[in-house]
Coordinates of C-alpha atoms in Angstrom, one line a residue:
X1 CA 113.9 79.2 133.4
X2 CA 112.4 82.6 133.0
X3 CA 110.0 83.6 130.2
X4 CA 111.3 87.0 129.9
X5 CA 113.2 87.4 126.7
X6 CA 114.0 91.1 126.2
X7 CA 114.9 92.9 129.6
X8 CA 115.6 96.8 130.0
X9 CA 117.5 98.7 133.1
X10 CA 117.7 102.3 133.1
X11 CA 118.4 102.3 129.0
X12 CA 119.7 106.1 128.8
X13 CA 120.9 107.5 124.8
X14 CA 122.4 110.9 124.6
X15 CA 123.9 112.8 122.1
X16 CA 126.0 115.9 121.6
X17 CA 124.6 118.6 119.7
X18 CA 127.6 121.6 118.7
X19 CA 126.3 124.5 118.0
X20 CA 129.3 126.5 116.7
X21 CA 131.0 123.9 114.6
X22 CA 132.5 125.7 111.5
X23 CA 129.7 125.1 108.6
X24 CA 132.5 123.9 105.6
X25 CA 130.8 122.4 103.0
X26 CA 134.0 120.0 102.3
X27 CA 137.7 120.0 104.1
X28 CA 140.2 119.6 101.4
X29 CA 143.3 117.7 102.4
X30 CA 145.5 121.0 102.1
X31 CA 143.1 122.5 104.8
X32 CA 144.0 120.1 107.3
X33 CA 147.5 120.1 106.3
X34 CA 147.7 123.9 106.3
X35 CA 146.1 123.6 110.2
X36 CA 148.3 121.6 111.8
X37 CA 151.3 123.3 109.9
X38 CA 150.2 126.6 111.9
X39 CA 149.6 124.6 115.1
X40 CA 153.3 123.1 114.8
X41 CA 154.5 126.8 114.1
X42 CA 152.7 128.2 117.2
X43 CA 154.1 125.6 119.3
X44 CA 158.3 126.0 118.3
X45 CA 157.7 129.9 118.6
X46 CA 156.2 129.1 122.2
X47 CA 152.5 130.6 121.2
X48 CA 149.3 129.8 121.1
X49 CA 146.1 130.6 119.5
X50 CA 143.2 131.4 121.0
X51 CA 140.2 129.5 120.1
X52 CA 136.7 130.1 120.8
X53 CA 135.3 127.2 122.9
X54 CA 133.2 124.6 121.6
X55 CA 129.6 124.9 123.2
X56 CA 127.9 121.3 123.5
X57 CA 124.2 120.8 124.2
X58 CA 123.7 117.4 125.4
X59 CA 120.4 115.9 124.2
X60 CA 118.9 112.8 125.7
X61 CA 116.6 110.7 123.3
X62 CA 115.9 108.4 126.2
X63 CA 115.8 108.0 129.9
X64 CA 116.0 105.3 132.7
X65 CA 114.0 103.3 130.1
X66 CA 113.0 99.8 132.1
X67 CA 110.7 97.1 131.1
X68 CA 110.6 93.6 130.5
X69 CA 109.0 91.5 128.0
X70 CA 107.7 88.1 128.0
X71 CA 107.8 84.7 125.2
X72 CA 105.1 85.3 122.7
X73 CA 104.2 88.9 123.4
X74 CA 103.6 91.2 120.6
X75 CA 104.0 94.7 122.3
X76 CA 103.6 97.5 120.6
X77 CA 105.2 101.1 120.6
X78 CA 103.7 104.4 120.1
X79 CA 104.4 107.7 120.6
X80 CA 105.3 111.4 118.6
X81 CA 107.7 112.1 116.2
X82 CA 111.0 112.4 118.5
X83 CA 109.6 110.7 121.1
X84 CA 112.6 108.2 121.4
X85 CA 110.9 104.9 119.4
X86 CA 113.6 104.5 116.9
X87 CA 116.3 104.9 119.4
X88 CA 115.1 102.2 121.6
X89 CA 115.2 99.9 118.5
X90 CA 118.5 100.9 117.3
X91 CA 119.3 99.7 121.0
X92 CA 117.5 96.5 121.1
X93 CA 118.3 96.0 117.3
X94 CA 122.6 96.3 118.7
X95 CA 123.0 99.1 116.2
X96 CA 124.0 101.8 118.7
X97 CA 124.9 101.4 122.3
X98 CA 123.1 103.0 125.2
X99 CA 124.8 106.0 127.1
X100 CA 123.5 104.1 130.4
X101 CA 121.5 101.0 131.6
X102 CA 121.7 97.7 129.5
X103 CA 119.6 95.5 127.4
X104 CA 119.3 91.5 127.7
X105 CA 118.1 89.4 124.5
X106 CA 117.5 85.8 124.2
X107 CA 117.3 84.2 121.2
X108 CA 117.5 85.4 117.1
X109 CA 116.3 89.1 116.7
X110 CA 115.6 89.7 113.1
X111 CA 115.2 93.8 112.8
X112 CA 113.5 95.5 110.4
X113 CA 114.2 99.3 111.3
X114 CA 115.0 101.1 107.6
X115 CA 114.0 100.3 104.0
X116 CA 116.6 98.3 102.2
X117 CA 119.1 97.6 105.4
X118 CA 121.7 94.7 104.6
X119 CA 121.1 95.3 100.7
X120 CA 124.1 96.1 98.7
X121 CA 122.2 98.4 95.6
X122 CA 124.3 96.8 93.1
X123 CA 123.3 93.3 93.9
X124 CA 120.7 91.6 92.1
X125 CA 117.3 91.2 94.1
X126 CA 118.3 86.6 94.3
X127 CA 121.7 87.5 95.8
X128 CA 120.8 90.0 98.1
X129 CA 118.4 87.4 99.5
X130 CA 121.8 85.6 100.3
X131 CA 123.7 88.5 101.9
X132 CA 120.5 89.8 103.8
X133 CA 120.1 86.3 105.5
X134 CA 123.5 85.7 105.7
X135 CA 123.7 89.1 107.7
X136 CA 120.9 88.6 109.6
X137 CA 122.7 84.5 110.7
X138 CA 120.7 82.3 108.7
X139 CA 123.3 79.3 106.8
X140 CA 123.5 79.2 103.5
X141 CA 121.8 75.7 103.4
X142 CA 118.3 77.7 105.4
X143 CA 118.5 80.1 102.7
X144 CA 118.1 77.9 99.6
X145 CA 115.9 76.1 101.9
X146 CA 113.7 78.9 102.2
X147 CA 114.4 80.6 98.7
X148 CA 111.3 80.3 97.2
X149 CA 109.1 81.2 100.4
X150 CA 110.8 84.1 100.5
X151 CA 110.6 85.2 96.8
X152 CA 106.3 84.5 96.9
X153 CA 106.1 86.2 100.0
X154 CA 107.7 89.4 98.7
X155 CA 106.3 89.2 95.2
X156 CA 109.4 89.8 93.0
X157 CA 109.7 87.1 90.8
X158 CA 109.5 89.2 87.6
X159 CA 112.9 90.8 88.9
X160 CA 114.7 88.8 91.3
X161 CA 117.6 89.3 88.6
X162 CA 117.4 93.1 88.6
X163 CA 120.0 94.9 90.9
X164 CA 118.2 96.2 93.5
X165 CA 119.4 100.2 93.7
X166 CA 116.7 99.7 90.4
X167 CA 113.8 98.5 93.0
X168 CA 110.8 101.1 94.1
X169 CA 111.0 101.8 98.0
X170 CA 108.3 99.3 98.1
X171 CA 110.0 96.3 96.8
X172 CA 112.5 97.0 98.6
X173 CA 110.5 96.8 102.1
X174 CA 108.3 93.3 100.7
X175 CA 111.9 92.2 100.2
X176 CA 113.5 93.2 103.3
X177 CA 110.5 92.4 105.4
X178 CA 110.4 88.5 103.6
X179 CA 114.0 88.2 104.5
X180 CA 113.6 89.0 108.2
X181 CA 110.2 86.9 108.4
X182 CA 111.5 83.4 107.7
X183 CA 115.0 83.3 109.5
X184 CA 112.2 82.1 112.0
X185 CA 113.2 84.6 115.2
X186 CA 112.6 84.4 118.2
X187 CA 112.8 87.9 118.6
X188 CA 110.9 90.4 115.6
X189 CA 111.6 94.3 115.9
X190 CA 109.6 96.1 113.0
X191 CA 109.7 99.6 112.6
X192 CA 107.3 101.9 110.6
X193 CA 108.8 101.0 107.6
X194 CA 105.9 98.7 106.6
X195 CA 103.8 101.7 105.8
X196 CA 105.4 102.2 102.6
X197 CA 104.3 99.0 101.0
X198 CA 100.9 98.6 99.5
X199 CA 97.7 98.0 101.6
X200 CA 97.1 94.4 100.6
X201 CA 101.4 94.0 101.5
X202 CA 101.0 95.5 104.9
X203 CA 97.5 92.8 105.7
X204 CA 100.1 90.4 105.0
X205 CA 102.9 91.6 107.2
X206 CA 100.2 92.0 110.1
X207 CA 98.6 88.2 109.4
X208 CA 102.8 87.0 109.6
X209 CA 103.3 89.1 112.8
X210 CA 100.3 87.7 114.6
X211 CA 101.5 84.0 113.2
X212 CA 104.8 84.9 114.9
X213 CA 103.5 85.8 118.4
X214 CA 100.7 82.9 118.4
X215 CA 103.4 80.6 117.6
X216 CA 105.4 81.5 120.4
X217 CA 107.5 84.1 119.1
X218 CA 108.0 87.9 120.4
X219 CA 107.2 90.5 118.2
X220 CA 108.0 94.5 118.8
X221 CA 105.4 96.3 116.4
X222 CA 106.3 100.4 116.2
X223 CA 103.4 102.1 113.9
X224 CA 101.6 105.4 113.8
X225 CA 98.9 103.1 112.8
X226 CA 97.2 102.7 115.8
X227 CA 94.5 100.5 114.3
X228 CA 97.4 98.2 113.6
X229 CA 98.5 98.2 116.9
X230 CA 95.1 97.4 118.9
X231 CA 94.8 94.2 116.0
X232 CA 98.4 92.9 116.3
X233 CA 99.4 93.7 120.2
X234 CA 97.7 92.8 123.9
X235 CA 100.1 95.1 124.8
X236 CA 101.4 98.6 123.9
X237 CA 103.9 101.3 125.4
X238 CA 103.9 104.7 124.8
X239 CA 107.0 107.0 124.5
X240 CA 107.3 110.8 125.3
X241 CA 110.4 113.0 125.3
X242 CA 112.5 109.3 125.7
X243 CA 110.9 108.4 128.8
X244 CA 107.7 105.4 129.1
X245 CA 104.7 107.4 129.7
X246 CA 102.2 104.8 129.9
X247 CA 102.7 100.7 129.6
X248 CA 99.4 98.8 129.4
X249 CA 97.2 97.4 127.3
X250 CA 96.9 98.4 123.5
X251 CA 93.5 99.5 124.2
X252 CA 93.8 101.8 126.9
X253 CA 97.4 102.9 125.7
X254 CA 96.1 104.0 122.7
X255 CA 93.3 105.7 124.5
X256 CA 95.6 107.4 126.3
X257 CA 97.8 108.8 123.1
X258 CA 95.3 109.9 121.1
X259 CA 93.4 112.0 123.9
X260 CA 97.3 113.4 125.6
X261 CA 97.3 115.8 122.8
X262 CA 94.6 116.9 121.1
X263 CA 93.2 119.6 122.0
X264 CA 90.1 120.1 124.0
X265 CA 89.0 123.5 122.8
X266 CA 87.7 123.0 119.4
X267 CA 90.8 125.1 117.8
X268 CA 94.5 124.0 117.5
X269 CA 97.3 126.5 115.6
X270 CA 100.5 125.8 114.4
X271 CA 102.1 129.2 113.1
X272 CA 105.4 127.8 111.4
X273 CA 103.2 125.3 109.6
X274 CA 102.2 121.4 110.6
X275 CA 103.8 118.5 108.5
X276 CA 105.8 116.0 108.3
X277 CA 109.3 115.8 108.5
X278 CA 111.3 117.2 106.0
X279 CA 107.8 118.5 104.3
X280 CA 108.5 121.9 103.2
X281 CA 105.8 122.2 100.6
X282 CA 102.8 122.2 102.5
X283 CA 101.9 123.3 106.4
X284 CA 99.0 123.0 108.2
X285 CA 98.3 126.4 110.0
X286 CA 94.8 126.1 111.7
X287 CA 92.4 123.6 111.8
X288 CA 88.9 123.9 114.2
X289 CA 85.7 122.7 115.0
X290 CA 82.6 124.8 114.7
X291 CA 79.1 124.6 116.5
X292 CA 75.9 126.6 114.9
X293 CA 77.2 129.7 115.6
X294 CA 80.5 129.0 113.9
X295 CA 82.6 129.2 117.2
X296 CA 84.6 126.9 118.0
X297 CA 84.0 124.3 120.3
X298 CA 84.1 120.7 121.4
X299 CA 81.1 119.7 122.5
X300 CA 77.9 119.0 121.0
X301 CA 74.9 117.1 120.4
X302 CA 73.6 114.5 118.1
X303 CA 71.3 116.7 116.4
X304 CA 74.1 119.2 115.5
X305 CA 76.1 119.3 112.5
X306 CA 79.8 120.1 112.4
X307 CA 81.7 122.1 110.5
X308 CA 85.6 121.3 110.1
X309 CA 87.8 124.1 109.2
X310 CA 91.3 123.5 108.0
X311 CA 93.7 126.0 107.0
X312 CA 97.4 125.0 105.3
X313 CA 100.2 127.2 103.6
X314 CA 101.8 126.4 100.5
X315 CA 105.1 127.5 99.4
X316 CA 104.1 126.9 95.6
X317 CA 101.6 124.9 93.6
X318 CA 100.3 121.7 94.1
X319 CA 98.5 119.3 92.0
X320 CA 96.8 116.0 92.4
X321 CA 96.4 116.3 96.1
X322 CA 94.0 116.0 99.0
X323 CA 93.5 117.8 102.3
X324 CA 91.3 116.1 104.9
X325 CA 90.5 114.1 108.2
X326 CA 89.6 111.2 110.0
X327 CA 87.5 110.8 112.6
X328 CA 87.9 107.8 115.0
X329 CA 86.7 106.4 118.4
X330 CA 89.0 107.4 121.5
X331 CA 90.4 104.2 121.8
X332 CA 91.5 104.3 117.8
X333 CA 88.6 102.8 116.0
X334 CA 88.5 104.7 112.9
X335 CA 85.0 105.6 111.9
X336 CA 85.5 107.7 108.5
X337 CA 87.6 109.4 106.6
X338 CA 86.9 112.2 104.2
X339 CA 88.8 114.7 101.9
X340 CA 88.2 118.2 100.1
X341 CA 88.4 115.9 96.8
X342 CA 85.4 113.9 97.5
X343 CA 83.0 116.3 96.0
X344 CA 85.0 118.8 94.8
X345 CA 87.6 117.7 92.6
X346 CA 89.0 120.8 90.9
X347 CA 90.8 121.5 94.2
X348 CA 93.1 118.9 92.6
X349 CA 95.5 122.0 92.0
X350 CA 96.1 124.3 94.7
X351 CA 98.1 127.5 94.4
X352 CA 100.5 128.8 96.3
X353 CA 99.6 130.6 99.6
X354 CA 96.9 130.5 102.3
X355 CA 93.8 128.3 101.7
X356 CA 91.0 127.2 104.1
X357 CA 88.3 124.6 103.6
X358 CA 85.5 123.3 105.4
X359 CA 83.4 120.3 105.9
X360 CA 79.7 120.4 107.1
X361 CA 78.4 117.0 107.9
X362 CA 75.8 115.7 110.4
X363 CA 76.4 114.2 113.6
X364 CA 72.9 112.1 114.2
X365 CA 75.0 108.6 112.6
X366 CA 76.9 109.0 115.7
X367 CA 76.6 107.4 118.9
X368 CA 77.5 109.5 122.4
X369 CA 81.1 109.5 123.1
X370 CA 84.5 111.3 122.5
X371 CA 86.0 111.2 119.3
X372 CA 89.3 112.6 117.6
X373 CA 90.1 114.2 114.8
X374 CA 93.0 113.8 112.9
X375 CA 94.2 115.8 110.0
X376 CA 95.9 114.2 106.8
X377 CA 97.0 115.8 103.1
X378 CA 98.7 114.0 100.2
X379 CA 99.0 113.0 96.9
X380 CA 97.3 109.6 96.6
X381 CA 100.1 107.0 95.6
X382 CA 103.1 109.0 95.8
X383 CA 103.8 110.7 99.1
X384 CA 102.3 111.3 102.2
X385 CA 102.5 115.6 103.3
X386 CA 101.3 116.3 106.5
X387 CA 99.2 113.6 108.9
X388 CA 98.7 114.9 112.4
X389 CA 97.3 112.1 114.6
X390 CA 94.7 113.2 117.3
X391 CA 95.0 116.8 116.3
X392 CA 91.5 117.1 118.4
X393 CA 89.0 116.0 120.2
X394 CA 85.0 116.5 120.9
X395 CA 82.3 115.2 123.4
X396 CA 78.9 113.9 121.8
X397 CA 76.0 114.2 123.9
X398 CA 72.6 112.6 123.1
X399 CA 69.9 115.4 122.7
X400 CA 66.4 115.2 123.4
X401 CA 65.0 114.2 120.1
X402 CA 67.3 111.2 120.7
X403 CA 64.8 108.9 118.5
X404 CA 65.4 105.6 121.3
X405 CA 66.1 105.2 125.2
X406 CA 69.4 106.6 126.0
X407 CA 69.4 104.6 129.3
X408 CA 69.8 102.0 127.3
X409 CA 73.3 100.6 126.4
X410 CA 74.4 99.9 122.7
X411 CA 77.2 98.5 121.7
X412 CA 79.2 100.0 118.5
X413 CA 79.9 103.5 117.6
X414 CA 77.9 104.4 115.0
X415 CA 74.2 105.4 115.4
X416 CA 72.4 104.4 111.7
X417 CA 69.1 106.0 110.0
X418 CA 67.5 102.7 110.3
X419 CA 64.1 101.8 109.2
X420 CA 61.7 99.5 110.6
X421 CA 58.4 97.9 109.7
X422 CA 56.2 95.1 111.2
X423 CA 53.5 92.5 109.6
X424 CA 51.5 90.3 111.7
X425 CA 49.8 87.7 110.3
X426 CA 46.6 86.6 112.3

């Protein structure tokens, strides 16, 4: 019998986009009624209206999408916004059919693609517990069974009798996500939707995930977090415009996503504004490196500092928030992370318009390598504004006051101040 569980062929999804429906903000009931009254007219008198035609753009959100994977993989799935990721889950998920191609699945797939699916908001959090595994085919018997597993694991005990339309989008996720976990699947799809519970929730997702695919199980991980990814999955595919760009392992996959984009000369502009979706508040508008002579550029040495410039719009005042970066390995090793709030907290509140700060900081902790910068602003604890992943990218070089052999190898990526003595005792 073969060990492939989840098989792709050609999986093609396309959708038509009109762009000159009428824009009515309702259709009253005498509209239509009033419509087809004229239509009837037209027809007895032997006339007919003219009507502009429709104009349909077809828009494909994947393409001749093939792949197979095996028993016990845990295969992870990266790529942009829009790049086709949710789609393919919807697909392997049977919530939507594909245009083209089919999908084969063996065994129980337990999804996990949107906070709170399968909860009815005016059920209480205990019976929801029943109609979320009873929709997702455990028996009634395997729930009581598993009751108070599930309850720990989601850490609701307090309000397991609340209705659930009363829950934070975070219980609602430890809830969903405990659910899914111990209907024991063969098959586990989990979108993003993990990153809106709490750090010490999502270590405990990742730690139930591995459990799964060391136990035998398959587990499809998508996640911006691509630290996640390299910990969880021996495998990773990468998405772009809704066809497979690269298919490998998590390592170089995420090598490969991080460096596709960023940008190679020091300076990266986004004139309508960089943030997330639906982010209206805040835009990125610039961000760059600068060398000595505060041009910008991408490579430089360990005895340099750097200087990152960011520059964001905002459409009114903001307060309690952070604009900042992370700079990680190219292979998704996060190194550090810093913010604008670190040492000068007053920029708490921003006003509205144009604003640019910069970061100076030393480069000598470093070891040679490439490294990429990506850009993030929030407000801690409450919502997430604009986080551009490998926004860009530099070269270290080791310089000649290097202070040990650079033909030597090391491992690791950071380069310490470290201080040594000696005693020897005759």
């Amino acid at each position: 019998m073969s060990d492939v569980i989840i098989r792709a062929e050609g999986l093609g999804k396309s959708y038509r986009i009109n762009h000159n429906a009428p824009r009515e903000g309702y259709v009253a009931l005498r509209d239509v009624l009033s419509r087809q009254g004229r239509v009837l007219w037209d027809t007895a008198r032997g006339t007919r209206r003219q009507e502009s035609p429709a104009k349909f753009e077809e828009f494909w959100a994947l393409r001749d999408v093939a792949f197979e994977i095996k028993l016990g993989e845990a295969v992870g799935i990266i790529g942009h916004n829009g790049a086709g990721k949710s789609t393919l889950l919807k697909i392997l998920s049977r919530i939507t059919e594909p245009t083209r191609g089919r999908v084969t699945l063996r065994g129980r797939t337990a999804s996990l693609l949107e906070v709170g699916t399968g909860f009815h908001p005016e059920l209480t959090g205990r019976e929801n517990i029943f109609l979320n595994g009873a929709i997702l085919g455990m028996g009634r018997a395997e729930i009581r069974r598993k009751f108070d597993e599930i309850v720990a694991f989601a850490e609701i005990e307090k309000f397991l009798d609340t209705p659930v339309k009363r829950y934070s989008s975070g219980m609602y996720v430890r809830l969903a996500f405990s659910v899914a976990a111990h209907i024991d699947p063969e098959i586990l799809i989990v979108d993003e939707v993990l990153a809106v519970g709490d750090l010490d929730f999502q270590k405990r997702c990742l730690v139930k995930m591995a459990t799964f695919a060391t136990g035998g199980r398959t587990v499809l991980f998508v996640s911006h977090n691509v630290v996640a990814i390299r910990r969880l999955c021996s495998r990773c595919m990468m998405l772009r415009a809704g066809v497979v760009e690269a298919d490998g392992s998590a390592a170089s996959t995420v090598s490969q996503y991080l460096t596709s984009d960023a940008s190679a000369s020091g300076e990266i502009s986004w004139p309508d504004g960089k943030a997330n979706p639906g982010e209206t508040q805040f835009g990125f508008l610039r961000a760059r490196l600068l060398d000595e002579q505060l041009q910008s550029a991408a490579t430089f040495y360990d005895s340099d500092n750097l200087r990152v410039e960011l520059t964001y719009r905002l459409t009114r005042p903001l307060g309690n928030s952070r604009v900042g970066f992370l700079v990680s390995t190219s292979d998704g090793v996060a190194i550090f992370e810093t913010y604008d709030t670190d040492r000068l907290p007053d920029l708490q509140s921003r006003p509205a318009g144009v604003s640019t700060v910069t970061c100076e900081l030393p480069l000598s902790a470093l070891m040679p390598g490439r490294y990429i910068v990506s850009l993030n602003a929030g407000i801690p604890d409450v919502r997430n504004l604009a986080y551009v992943e490998g926004a860009l990218r530099f070269d270290l070089q080791a310089s000649s006051a290097r202070r040990f052999d650079v033909h030597v190898s090391r491992a690791g990526a950071m380069n310490p101040h470290a201080t040594w003595s000696t005693q020897c005792d005759a």
